[in-house]
Structures are given as C-alpha cells and as structure tokens.
C-alpha cells in the first residue's frame, strides 16, 4: 500500500507540474494577412491599385539630357519653336527630370482623375542658378469636365520640331470636352495671367475634331477678351504611305494670348517611318506680317523656316532626337539652330 500510494502521488505531482508549465506557455499570434499591390487594367497599362482603396495610380516620367546650338541657344529650351530672339550664347547643355502621377477611379459620374506632373531642370546658367522646379500640370477631371493648370488645345503641333503653332498655351482653366469617339467638341475658359494688357485676363477657346480612318481634322479658335482679338487654326493629319502627313494654318485679327507671331501662317511636315526604330521628319513653315513682339499690330515683314528632325529608338525606353532648323526672317540675320537629345522614358 505504501509503494502504491507513493507511485500515485508521484504521478499526480508530475501532472500538476506539466499543467502549470502548459499554462505558462507563450502562444504566438498569427500574422496579419499581407495586402500585395494589385495590377489595375481598367485604365490601360502601368496602373496599380493604391493598397486599401479602389483608386488606380500610374507613375511615369523621363530623364532628358539635351545640347542645343545656334544663336540664343541658352534660352531656346524654354522657348522652343518661337522665332529667334536676342543672342545670348551659341550653345547650351541642360538636363531635365520629369515625373507624373495619374490617379483614376470609377464613379457614377464617370472617371475621376487627379493628375500632377513636375519638371526638375539642371543648368549652370548664372541667371537661373544650377536648378529649378516647374509645375508642368496639376488638374482634376471628372468625366469630360476638367479644372486646374493644364495645356490648352493650342499647344498641339505637328510632328517634328520645325513648326510653331501657338504661344505659351498653359493656363489655369476650366474646360469641358465631349468625346463621341470619332467626333469631339470642347470649350475652355482660361485665365490669361501675364499674357494680356492686364495682370489677369480672361480668354475663351474651343475645338471641334473629327477622325475617319487614318485622317483627322481639328478646328479651334481662341478669343482674348482683354485685347478683344482672336485667332483660328485648322490642322489636318493623314496617314500617307509609310508615314504621316500634316498641314496647319492660322489667322489672327491681331496679336493675342493664343497667337501673336504673325497675322497668318501655314506649316507642313511629313514623318517618314524609315524603319521600326528610325523616323525622319522634314518640315516647313511660312509667317506673313510678323508682330515682332508687338501686342497691338502686325508689321509687313515675313519669315520662313525649314528643317528636319531625326528620331531613333536605341532600345526599349531609350531614344535620341536630333533637330536642325534654318530660319530667314525680315530684319534679322539668317539662323541655323537645333539640338541633340537623349531621353530615357519610364
């Protein structure tokens, strides 16, 4: 009996100790499920869902290194395509980083978009320092309604680097564009800050576009309410052979915020796709009754410009562009100018 009692007592003591140790054991918590970034294909390639939301975000941009040559070359990177001005330097090199954020989501009123893009420029020009930042665009869009700082329809040009078909056409605006697929019509109210006789003017611009097959046509106009002057522009683009032919014409009642260089002008270009990687784009433009920077009237002088642009795709995401232009304007010396550019897109 004593041995039996001793064995039973020992077993009970061991069970009690084991139970106490089990009660003190640490149980690890299960990890929270990780939410991976999901691809969003509702708005095209490159978008992904912001974790925890139904908003799709696309980040893009480019890095550019460019060397410009010709009289006034140091200012040409900020005024590309305009008639040449006062000479400052015959060559210049600068670098630029461009980054954009495009956020989209579906709503009961259509696609809601928030877009922001900025340029980061680096140059050792003593007038601007070694770098500066510029807001390129910042706007909100819901369906066809758009408000913020963005490029006007006048900013659209021809292929290549020869033509100049608008002033600096980037405003704080509110616009509406009806998009019917092959037909579009839009109206924009623009703040003409620093472009008219007053610090803050008001402009109205509109566009009608149509496309059929490989042919598209744009007709647009702009009215500067401060100067009480306006301009109209037509642009035709057509697939022709191994490339694209484009022609455009502008008439203005007098210099205004949308067009001020001449009373009228006509331009044409042809982008010849020589290979899958190489494109050659010759172009020409004629200006009649130049303004010479006047905001009140046109002169009787004229000018013409001709040139060629070469685009070569080195590899996926990396390309180079070479532009050489010749310009002959009344009252000014003949000019040869252009640039060599290397750009990495992402």
GROMACS .gro file of C-alpha atoms in nm:
model
  346
    1UNK     CA    1   0.000   0.000   0.000
    2UNK     CA    2   0.280   0.242   0.079
    3UNK     CA    3   0.453   0.179  -0.258
    4UNK     CA    4   0.122   0.213  -0.444
    5UNK     CA    5   0.043   0.540  -0.266
    6UNK     CA    6   0.391   0.668  -0.344
    7UNK     CA    7   0.357   0.592  -0.716
    8UNK     CA    8   0.014   0.752  -0.737
    9UNK     CA    9   0.138   1.061  -0.557
   10UNK     CA   10   0.438   1.098  -0.788
   11UNK     CA   11   0.217   1.072  -1.099
   12UNK     CA   12  -0.019   1.337  -0.963
   13UNK     CA   13   0.273   1.573  -0.888
   14UNK     CA   14   0.414   1.532  -1.239
   15UNK     CA   15   0.073   1.602  -1.394
   16UNK     CA   16   0.035   1.917  -1.186
   17UNK     CA   17   0.381   2.047  -1.289
   18UNK     CA   18   0.313   1.973  -1.657
   19UNK     CA   19  -0.021   2.156  -1.638
   20UNK     CA   20   0.140   2.458  -1.478
   21UNK     CA   21   0.408   2.472  -1.748
   22UNK     CA   22   0.143   2.443  -2.021
   23UNK     CA   23  -0.048   2.731  -1.868
   24UNK     CA   24   0.265   2.950  -1.877
   25UNK     CA   25   0.349   2.868  -2.244
   26UNK     CA   26   0.353   3.169  -2.490
   27UNK     CA   27   0.127   3.125  -2.791
   28UNK     CA   28   0.246   3.325  -3.098
   29UNK     CA   29  -0.020   3.538  -3.267
   30UNK     CA   30  -0.096   3.457  -3.629
   31UNK     CA   31   0.046   3.718  -3.873
   32UNK     CA   32  -0.189   3.967  -4.034
   33UNK     CA   33  -0.259   3.886  -4.399
   34UNK     CA   34  -0.033   4.092  -4.624
   35UNK     CA   35  -0.202   4.303  -4.896
   36UNK     CA   36   0.007   4.294  -5.211
   37UNK     CA   37  -0.006   4.567  -5.477
   38UNK     CA   38  -0.257   4.463  -5.740
   39UNK     CA   39  -0.240   4.549  -6.109
   40UNK     CA   40  -0.524   4.773  -6.232
   41UNK     CA   41  -0.604   4.719  -6.600
   42UNK     CA   42  -0.924   4.926  -6.611
   43UNK     CA   43  -0.747   5.240  -6.742
   44UNK     CA   44  -0.465   5.095  -6.950
   45UNK     CA   45  -0.117   4.965  -6.877
   46UNK     CA   46   0.100   5.084  -6.591
   47UNK     CA   47  -0.172   5.138  -6.329
   48UNK     CA   48  -0.189   4.967  -5.990
   49UNK     CA   49  -0.435   4.985  -5.700
   50UNK     CA   50  -0.333   5.201  -5.408
   51UNK     CA   51  -0.348   4.946  -5.120
   52UNK     CA   52  -0.672   4.966  -4.926
   53UNK     CA   53  -0.851   5.171  -5.194
   54UNK     CA   54  -1.019   5.133  -5.531
   55UNK     CA   55  -0.808   5.414  -5.677
   56UNK     CA   56  -0.562   5.327  -5.953
   57UNK     CA   57  -0.228   5.509  -5.975
   58UNK     CA   58   0.023   5.535  -6.258
   59UNK     CA   59   0.370   5.685  -6.212
   60UNK     CA   60   0.567   5.784  -6.520
   61UNK     CA   61   0.826   6.027  -6.649
   62UNK     CA   62   1.156   6.069  -6.828
   63UNK     CA   63   1.517   6.177  -6.785
   64UNK     CA   64   1.648   6.403  -7.063
   65UNK     CA   65   1.994   6.534  -7.150
   66UNK     CA   66   1.998   6.790  -7.430
   67UNK     CA   67   2.258   7.001  -7.606
   68UNK     CA   68   2.124   7.298  -7.806
   69UNK     CA   69   2.312   7.503  -8.065
   70UNK     CA   70   2.251   7.825  -8.254
   71UNK     CA   71   2.217   8.191  -8.165
   72UNK     CA   72   2.015   8.237  -7.843
   73UNK     CA   73   2.056   7.864  -7.772
   74UNK     CA   74   2.067   7.918  -7.395
   75UNK     CA   75   1.704   8.038  -7.400
   76UNK     CA   76   1.572   7.803  -7.669
   77UNK     CA   77   1.494   7.522  -7.424
   78UNK     CA   78   1.227   7.744  -7.264
   79UNK     CA   79   1.103   7.896  -7.590
   80UNK     CA   80   1.136   7.614  -7.842
   81UNK     CA   81   0.966   7.672  -8.176
   82UNK     CA   82   0.933   8.051  -8.146
   83UNK     CA   83   1.108   8.295  -8.376
   84UNK     CA   84   1.464   8.356  -8.263
   85UNK     CA   85   1.537   8.646  -8.028
   86UNK     CA   86   1.837   8.837  -7.900
   87UNK     CA   87   2.162   8.643  -7.893
   88UNK     CA   88   2.295   8.517  -7.560
   89UNK     CA   89   2.507   8.208  -7.634
   90UNK     CA   90   2.559   7.982  -7.934
   91UNK     CA   91   2.538   7.655  -7.740
   92UNK     CA   92   2.400   7.515  -7.415
   93UNK     CA   93   2.359   7.181  -7.234
   94UNK     CA   94   2.092   7.109  -6.975
   95UNK     CA   95   1.935   6.808  -6.801
   96UNK     CA   96   1.572   6.755  -6.706
   97UNK     CA   97   1.380   6.506  -6.494
   98UNK     CA   98   1.004   6.482  -6.548
   99UNK     CA   99   0.772   6.284  -6.321
  100UNK     CA  100   0.394   6.243  -6.333
  101UNK     CA  101   0.129   6.094  -6.103
  102UNK     CA  102  -0.204   5.994  -6.257
  103UNK     CA  103  -0.476   5.874  -6.013
  104UNK     CA  104  -0.805   5.737  -6.153
  105UNK     CA  105  -1.119   5.578  -6.013
  106UNK     CA  106  -1.466   5.500  -6.145
  107UNK     CA  107  -1.766   5.698  -6.016
  108UNK     CA  108  -2.133   5.727  -6.105
  109UNK     CA  109  -2.043   6.047  -6.296
  110UNK     CA  110  -1.761   5.894  -6.499
  111UNK     CA  111  -1.389   5.852  -6.443
  112UNK     CA  112  -1.241   6.072  -6.169
  113UNK     CA  113  -0.883   6.179  -6.242
  114UNK     CA  114  -0.623   6.367  -6.043
  115UNK     CA  115  -0.307   6.445  -6.239
  116UNK     CA  116   0.018   6.612  -6.135
  117UNK     CA  117   0.346   6.648  -6.323
  118UNK     CA  118   0.663   6.843  -6.248
  119UNK     CA  119   0.991   6.919  -6.420
  120UNK     CA  120   1.323   6.933  -6.239
  121UNK     CA  121   1.577   7.120  -6.451
  122UNK     CA  122   1.952   7.142  -6.404
  123UNK     CA  123   2.165   7.403  -6.575
  124UNK     CA  124   2.462   7.613  -6.467
  125UNK     CA  125   2.321   7.931  -6.624
  126UNK     CA  126   2.401   8.210  -6.376
  127UNK     CA  127   2.061   8.377  -6.433
  128UNK     CA  128   1.859   8.077  -6.313
  129UNK     CA  129   2.103   7.903  -6.082
  130UNK     CA  130   2.203   7.540  -6.119
  131UNK     CA  131   1.847   7.402  -6.099
  132UNK     CA  132   1.481   7.495  -6.077
  133UNK     CA  133   1.146   7.317  -6.042
  134UNK     CA  134   0.843   7.382  -6.262
  135UNK     CA  135   0.487   7.253  -6.215
  136UNK     CA  136   0.402   7.121  -6.559
  137UNK     CA  137   0.037   7.028  -6.496
  138UNK     CA  138  -0.196   6.992  -6.195
  139UNK     CA  139  -0.565   6.929  -6.254
  140UNK     CA  140  -0.881   6.743  -6.155
  141UNK     CA  141  -1.106   6.582  -6.414
  142UNK     CA  142  -1.447   6.420  -6.377
  143UNK     CA  143  -1.583   6.274  -6.696
  144UNK     CA  144  -1.544   6.546  -6.959
  145UNK     CA  145  -1.511   6.831  -6.706
  146UNK     CA  146  -1.157   6.944  -6.629
  147UNK     CA  147  -1.027   7.216  -6.394
  148UNK     CA  148  -0.676   7.323  -6.293
  149UNK     CA  149  -0.345   7.405  -6.460
  150UNK     CA  150  -0.302   7.223  -6.791
  151UNK     CA  151  -0.213   7.261  -7.159
  152UNK     CA  152  -0.469   7.421  -7.389
  153UNK     CA  153  -0.566   7.268  -7.723
  154UNK     CA  154  -0.348   7.536  -7.886
  155UNK     CA  155  -0.042   7.352  -7.755
  156UNK     CA  156  -0.086   7.071  -8.008
  157UNK     CA  157   0.155   7.095  -8.302
  158UNK     CA  158   0.282   6.897  -8.599
  159UNK     CA  159   0.527   6.610  -8.592
  160UNK     CA  160   0.890   6.719  -8.577
  161UNK     CA  161   1.044   7.036  -8.437
  162UNK     CA  162   1.001   7.284  -8.724
  163UNK     CA  163   0.656   7.429  -8.658
  164UNK     CA  164   0.531   7.692  -8.413
  165UNK     CA  165   0.150   7.689  -8.389
  166UNK     CA  166   0.070   7.856  -8.057
  167UNK     CA  167   0.203   8.085  -7.789
  168UNK     CA  168   0.279   7.954  -7.440
  169UNK     CA  169  -0.065   7.791  -7.401
  170UNK     CA  170  -0.067   7.660  -7.045
  171UNK     CA  171  -0.330   7.822  -6.824
  172UNK     CA  172  -0.538   7.779  -6.512
  173UNK     CA  173  -0.861   7.683  -6.685
  174UNK     CA  174  -1.194   7.510  -6.663
  175UNK     CA  175  -1.289   7.310  -6.972
  176UNK     CA  176  -1.542   7.059  -7.094
  177UNK     CA  177  -1.478   6.813  -7.377
  178UNK     CA  178  -1.749   6.600  -7.533
  179UNK     CA  179  -1.590   6.281  -7.664
  180UNK     CA  180  -1.802   6.089  -7.912
  181UNK     CA  181  -1.521   5.865  -8.034
  182UNK     CA  182  -1.469   5.985  -8.392
  183UNK     CA  183  -1.610   6.330  -8.303
  184UNK     CA  184  -1.507   6.568  -8.024
  185UNK     CA  185  -1.612   6.918  -7.923
  186UNK     CA  186  -1.482   7.125  -7.635
  187UNK     CA  187  -1.494   7.467  -7.471
  188UNK     CA  188  -1.246   7.622  -7.227
  189UNK     CA  189  -1.239   7.938  -7.013
  190UNK     CA  190  -0.877   8.039  -6.947
  191UNK     CA  191  -0.706   8.278  -6.709
  192UNK     CA  192  -0.468   8.478  -6.927
  193UNK     CA  193  -0.232   8.576  -6.649
  194UNK     CA  194   0.062   8.780  -6.773
  195UNK     CA  195  -0.032   8.736  -7.140
  196UNK     CA  196  -0.257   9.041  -7.199
  197UNK     CA  197  -0.266   9.408  -7.108
  198UNK     CA  198  -0.393   9.328  -6.757
  199UNK     CA  199  -0.235   9.104  -6.491
  200UNK     CA  200  -0.536   8.869  -6.502
  201UNK     CA  201  -0.730   8.847  -6.825
  202UNK     CA  202  -0.996   8.605  -6.946
  203UNK     CA  203  -0.987   8.403  -7.264
  204UNK     CA  204  -1.223   8.157  -7.431
  205UNK     CA  205  -1.108   7.875  -7.658
  206UNK     CA  206  -1.295   7.599  -7.836
  207UNK     CA  207  -1.222   7.298  -8.052
  208UNK     CA  208  -1.407   7.067  -8.291
  209UNK     CA  209  -1.230   6.747  -8.400
  210UNK     CA  210  -1.324   6.460  -8.630
  211UNK     CA  211  -1.141   6.147  -8.740
  212UNK     CA  212  -1.216   5.883  -9.001
  213UNK     CA  213  -0.977   5.601  -9.072
  214UNK     CA  214  -0.628   5.744  -9.092
  215UNK     CA  215  -0.745   6.105  -9.138
  216UNK     CA  216  -0.816   6.352  -8.857
  217UNK     CA  217  -0.910   6.721  -8.859
  218UNK     CA  218  -0.905   6.986  -8.585
  219UNK     CA  219  -1.063   7.331  -8.598
  220UNK     CA  220  -1.005   7.553  -8.298
  221UNK     CA  221  -1.025   7.915  -8.200
  222UNK     CA  222  -0.932   8.147  -7.917
  223UNK     CA  223  -1.060   8.491  -7.808
  224UNK     CA  224  -0.863   8.723  -7.580
  225UNK     CA  225  -1.127   8.938  -7.405
  226UNK     CA  226  -0.871   9.188  -7.271
  227UNK     CA  227  -0.719   9.269  -7.610
  228UNK     CA  228  -1.051   9.196  -7.786
  229UNK     CA  229  -0.865   8.996  -8.050
  230UNK     CA  230  -0.881   8.634  -8.158
  231UNK     CA  231  -0.734   8.365  -8.378
  232UNK     CA  232  -0.847   8.047  -8.554
  233UNK     CA  233  -0.646   7.741  -8.651
  234UNK     CA  234  -0.705   7.432  -8.866
  235UNK     CA  235  -0.491   7.117  -8.859
  236UNK     CA  236  -0.516   6.814  -9.088
  237UNK     CA  237  -0.335   6.484  -9.027
  238UNK     CA  238  -0.341   6.186  -9.264
  239UNK     CA  239  -0.165   5.851  -9.287
  240UNK     CA  240   0.017   5.858  -9.619
  241UNK     CA  241   0.240   5.576  -9.738
  242UNK     CA  242   0.499   5.477  -9.474
  243UNK     CA  243   0.435   5.789  -9.266
  244UNK     CA  244   0.205   6.071  -9.156
  245UNK     CA  245   0.147   6.396  -9.346
  246UNK     CA  246   0.029   6.703  -9.153
  247UNK     CA  247  -0.061   7.058  -9.253
  248UNK     CA  248  -0.187   7.351  -9.045
  249UNK     CA  249  -0.284   7.715  -9.089
  250UNK     CA  250  -0.356   8.006  -8.851
  251UNK     CA  251  -0.515   8.351  -8.894
  252UNK     CA  252  -0.529   8.617  -8.623
  253UNK     CA  253  -0.714   8.950  -8.615
  254UNK     CA  254  -0.420   9.099  -8.420
  255UNK     CA  255  -0.163   8.970  -8.167
  256UNK     CA  256  -0.334   8.798  -7.872
  257UNK     CA  257  -0.274   8.543  -7.599
  258UNK     CA  258  -0.336   8.245  -7.829
  259UNK     CA  259  -0.136   8.356  -8.135
  260UNK     CA  260   0.086   8.663  -8.167
  261UNK     CA  261   0.372   8.587  -8.405
  262UNK     CA  262   0.209   8.682  -8.736
  263UNK     CA  263  -0.121   8.770  -8.899
  264UNK     CA  264  -0.128   8.431  -9.062
  265UNK     CA  265   0.095   8.128  -9.107
  266UNK     CA  266   0.094   7.789  -9.277
  267UNK     CA  267   0.305   7.485  -9.186
  268UNK     CA  268   0.351   7.127  -9.306
  269UNK     CA  269   0.550   6.819  -9.208
  270UNK     CA  270   0.586   6.455  -9.310
  271UNK     CA  271   0.700   6.191  -9.062
  272UNK     CA  272   0.864   5.915  -9.267
  273UNK     CA  273   0.900   5.592  -9.069
  274UNK     CA  274   1.214   5.461  -9.238
  275UNK     CA  275   1.242   5.158  -9.005
  276UNK     CA  276   1.085   5.039  -8.683
  277UNK     CA  277   1.347   5.245  -8.497
  278UNK     CA  278   1.419   5.541  -8.728
  279UNK     CA  279   1.182   5.824  -8.825
  280UNK     CA  280   1.274   6.125  -9.044
  281UNK     CA  281   1.050   6.433  -9.030
  282UNK     CA  282   1.115   6.725  -9.266
  283UNK     CA  283   0.903   7.035  -9.209
  284UNK     CA  284   0.845   7.389  -9.335
  285UNK     CA  285   0.656   7.697  -9.212
  286UNK     CA  286   0.583   8.045  -9.352
  287UNK     CA  287   0.488   8.351  -9.142
  288UNK     CA  288   0.324   8.658  -9.301
  289UNK     CA  289   0.301   9.004  -9.137
  290UNK     CA  290   0.516   8.943  -8.829
  291UNK     CA  291   0.436   9.112  -8.498
  292UNK     CA  292   0.799   9.149  -8.378
  293UNK     CA  293   0.669   9.113  -8.021
  294UNK     CA  294   0.407   9.387  -8.051
  295UNK     CA  295   0.074   9.339  -7.870
  296UNK     CA  296  -0.103   9.600  -8.084
  297UNK     CA  297  -0.040   9.539  -8.452
  298UNK     CA  298   0.129   9.332  -8.720
  299UNK     CA  299   0.408   9.461  -8.944
  300UNK     CA  300   0.458   9.397  -9.313
  301UNK     CA  301   0.757   9.165  -9.260
  302UNK     CA  302   0.754   8.791  -9.319
  303UNK     CA  303   0.966   8.486  -9.236
  304UNK     CA  304   1.006   8.123  -9.329
  305UNK     CA  305   1.161   7.822  -9.162
  306UNK     CA  306   1.261   7.475  -9.284
  307UNK     CA  307   1.428   7.185  -9.112
  308UNK     CA  308   1.444   6.817  -9.034
  309UNK     CA  309   1.405   6.606  -8.719
  310UNK     CA  310   1.552   6.258  -8.674
  311UNK     CA  311   1.416   6.017  -8.412
  312UNK     CA  312   1.598   5.694  -8.334
  313UNK     CA  313   1.486   5.434  -8.079
  314UNK     CA  314   1.805   5.290  -7.933
  315UNK     CA  315   1.631   5.031  -7.716
  316UNK     CA  316   1.310   4.997  -7.517
  317UNK     CA  317   1.269   5.317  -7.313
  318UNK     CA  318   1.575   5.493  -7.458
  319UNK     CA  319   1.567   5.720  -7.765
  320UNK     CA  320   1.752   6.008  -7.924
  321UNK     CA  321   1.627   6.308  -8.124
  322UNK     CA  322   1.829   6.540  -8.348
  323UNK     CA  323   1.680   6.865  -8.481
  324UNK     CA  324   1.834   7.105  -8.735
  325UNK     CA  325   1.638   7.414  -8.848
  326UNK     CA  326   1.705   7.708  -9.080
  327UNK     CA  327   1.516   8.037  -9.044
  328UNK     CA  328   1.505   8.351  -9.257
  329UNK     CA  329   1.313   8.649  -9.112
  330UNK     CA  330   1.294   9.005  -9.245
  331UNK     CA  331   1.506   9.244  -9.042
  332UNK     CA  332   1.707   8.966  -8.876
  333UNK     CA  333   2.010   8.756  -8.961
  334UNK     CA  334   1.951   8.411  -9.102
  335UNK     CA  335   1.971   8.144  -8.831
  336UNK     CA  336   2.069   7.779  -8.809
  337UNK     CA  337   1.972   7.618  -8.480
  338UNK     CA  338   1.870   7.287  -8.327
  339UNK     CA  339   1.957   7.032  -8.061
  340UNK     CA  340   2.073   6.678  -7.986
  341UNK     CA  341   1.867   6.496  -7.720
  342UNK     CA  342   1.898   6.168  -7.529
  343UNK     CA  343   1.590   6.061  -7.334
  344UNK     CA  344   1.505   5.767  -7.110
  345UNK     CA  345   1.128   5.720  -7.063
  346UNK     CA  346   0.972   5.520  -6.782
   0.00000   0.00000   0.00000
